[in-house]
C-alpha atoms as one frame of an Amber mdcrd trajectory, in Angstrom:
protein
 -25.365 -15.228  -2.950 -22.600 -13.831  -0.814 -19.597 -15.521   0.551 -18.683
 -15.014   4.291 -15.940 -13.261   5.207 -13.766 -11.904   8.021 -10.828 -10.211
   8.362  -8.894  -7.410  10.262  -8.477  -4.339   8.081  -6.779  -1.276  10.119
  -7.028  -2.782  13.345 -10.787  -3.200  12.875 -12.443  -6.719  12.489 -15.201
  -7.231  10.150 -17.444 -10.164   9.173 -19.303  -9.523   5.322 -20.798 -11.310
   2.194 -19.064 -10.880  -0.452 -19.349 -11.764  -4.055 -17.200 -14.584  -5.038
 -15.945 -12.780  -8.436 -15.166  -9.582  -6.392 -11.843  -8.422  -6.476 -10.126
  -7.089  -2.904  -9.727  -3.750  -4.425 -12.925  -3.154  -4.729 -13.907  -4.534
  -1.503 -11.607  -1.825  -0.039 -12.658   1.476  -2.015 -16.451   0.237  -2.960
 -17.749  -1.298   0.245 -15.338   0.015   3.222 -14.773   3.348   1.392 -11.136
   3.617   2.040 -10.461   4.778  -1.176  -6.510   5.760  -0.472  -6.029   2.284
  -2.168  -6.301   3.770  -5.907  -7.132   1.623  -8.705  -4.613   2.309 -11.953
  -4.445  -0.474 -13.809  -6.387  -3.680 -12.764  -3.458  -5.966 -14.270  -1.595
  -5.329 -10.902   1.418  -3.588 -12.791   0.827   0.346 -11.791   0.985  -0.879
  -8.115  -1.366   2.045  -7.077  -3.728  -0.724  -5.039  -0.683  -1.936  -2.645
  -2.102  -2.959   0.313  -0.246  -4.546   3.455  -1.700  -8.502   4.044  -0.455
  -9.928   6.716   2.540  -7.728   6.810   3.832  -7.956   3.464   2.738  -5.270
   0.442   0.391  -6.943  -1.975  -1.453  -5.501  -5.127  -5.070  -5.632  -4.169
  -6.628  -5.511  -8.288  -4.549  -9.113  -8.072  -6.409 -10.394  -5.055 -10.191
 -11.568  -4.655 -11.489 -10.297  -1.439 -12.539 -13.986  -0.606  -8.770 -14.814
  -0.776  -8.043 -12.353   2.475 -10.727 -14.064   4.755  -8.534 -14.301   8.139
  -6.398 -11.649   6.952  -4.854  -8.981   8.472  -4.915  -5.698   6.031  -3.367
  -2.424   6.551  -4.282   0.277   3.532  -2.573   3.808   3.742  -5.391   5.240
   6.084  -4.009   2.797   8.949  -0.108   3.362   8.268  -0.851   6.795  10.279
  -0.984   6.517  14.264  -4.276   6.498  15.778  -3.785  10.492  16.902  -2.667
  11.272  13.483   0.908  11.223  13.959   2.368  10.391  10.150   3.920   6.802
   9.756   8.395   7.612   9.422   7.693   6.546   5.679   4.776   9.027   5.397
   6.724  12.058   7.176   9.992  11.278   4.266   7.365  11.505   1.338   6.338
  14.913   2.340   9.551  16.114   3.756  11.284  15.184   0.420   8.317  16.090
  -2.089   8.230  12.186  -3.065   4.924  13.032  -4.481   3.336  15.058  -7.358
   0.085  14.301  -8.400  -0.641  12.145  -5.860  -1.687   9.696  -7.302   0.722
   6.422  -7.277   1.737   7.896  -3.688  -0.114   5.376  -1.841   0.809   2.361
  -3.273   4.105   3.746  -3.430   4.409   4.530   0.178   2.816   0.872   1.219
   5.238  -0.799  -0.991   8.216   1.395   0.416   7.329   0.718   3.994   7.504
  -3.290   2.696  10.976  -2.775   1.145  12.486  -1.163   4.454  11.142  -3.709
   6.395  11.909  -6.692   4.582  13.946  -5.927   1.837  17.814  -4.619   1.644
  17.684  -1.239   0.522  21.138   0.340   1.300  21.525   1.823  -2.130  19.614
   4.017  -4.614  19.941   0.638  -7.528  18.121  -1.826  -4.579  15.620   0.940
  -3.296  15.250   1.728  -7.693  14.724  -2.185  -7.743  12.681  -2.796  -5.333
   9.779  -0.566  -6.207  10.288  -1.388 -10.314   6.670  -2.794  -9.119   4.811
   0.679  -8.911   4.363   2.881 -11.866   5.154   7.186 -11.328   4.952   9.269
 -13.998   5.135  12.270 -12.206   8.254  12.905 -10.119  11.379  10.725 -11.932
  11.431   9.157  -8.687  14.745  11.323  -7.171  12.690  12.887  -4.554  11.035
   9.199  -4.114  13.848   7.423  -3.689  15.456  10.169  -1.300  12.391   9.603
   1.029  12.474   5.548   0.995  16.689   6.389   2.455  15.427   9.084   4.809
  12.694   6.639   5.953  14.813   3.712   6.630  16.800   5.770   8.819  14.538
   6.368  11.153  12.899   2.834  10.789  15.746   1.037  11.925
């Protein structure tokens, strides 16, 4: 027997059931197929599931989906405008080769946009800091934390 849920996920209300035991992460890949939200870990300390709830970045393998009901959620494929134009942080990742495999980029770039926003991040140590949360073992983060500077730039 499903709960009832509804929420806003990129701009988009829905109303489902949902299993009480399921977890938001899987709500997002498994039923909505937006599967830019990766799953890494599922002990919420790769940070590849960062989502955007209500504004602020959340890991969703931390989160049951029956938790979010009146939620707003934004997931990587609504960062973008509507005509496809990349979000500022989005545009810095790829102009600076933040990325490698691809495959913490996501989370990385949700929880970047939250740290611009919300969070001081005038120096490579705070920007460092502030994403200690998500997990690359790719890049050595250089190029990462050169986009998250040439983001907030054009943020402000």
């Amino acid at each position: 027997m499903g709960i009832p849920i509804t929420l806003k996920i990129n701009g988009q209300t829905l109303t489902r059931e949902v299993a009480p035991e399921q977890l938001l992460v899987q709500f997002i890949r498994e039923d909505l197929a937006l599967t830019g939200t990766h799953v890494g870990c599922d002990t919420s300390q790769c940070g590849a599931c960062t989502i955007h709830l209500n504004g602020r970045a959340v890991k969703a393998c931390a989160m049951l989906t029956v938790q979010a009901h009146g939620s707003e959620i934004t997931t990587i494929e609504g960062l973008a405008a509507e005509d496809g134009t990349l979000h500022p942080m989005q545009a810095a990742f790829k102009e600076c080769h933040g990325l490698q495999c691809g495959f913490c980029t996501p989370g990385m770039v949700m929880s970047a946009v939250d740290l611009v926003k919300h969070h001081s991040c005038k120096t490579e140590a705070e920007i460092r800091a502030g994403l200690e949360g998500n997990l690359c073992r790719c890049t050595g983060y250089q190029n990462i934390v050169r986009a998250v500077q040439t983001a907030a730039q054009s943020m402000k």
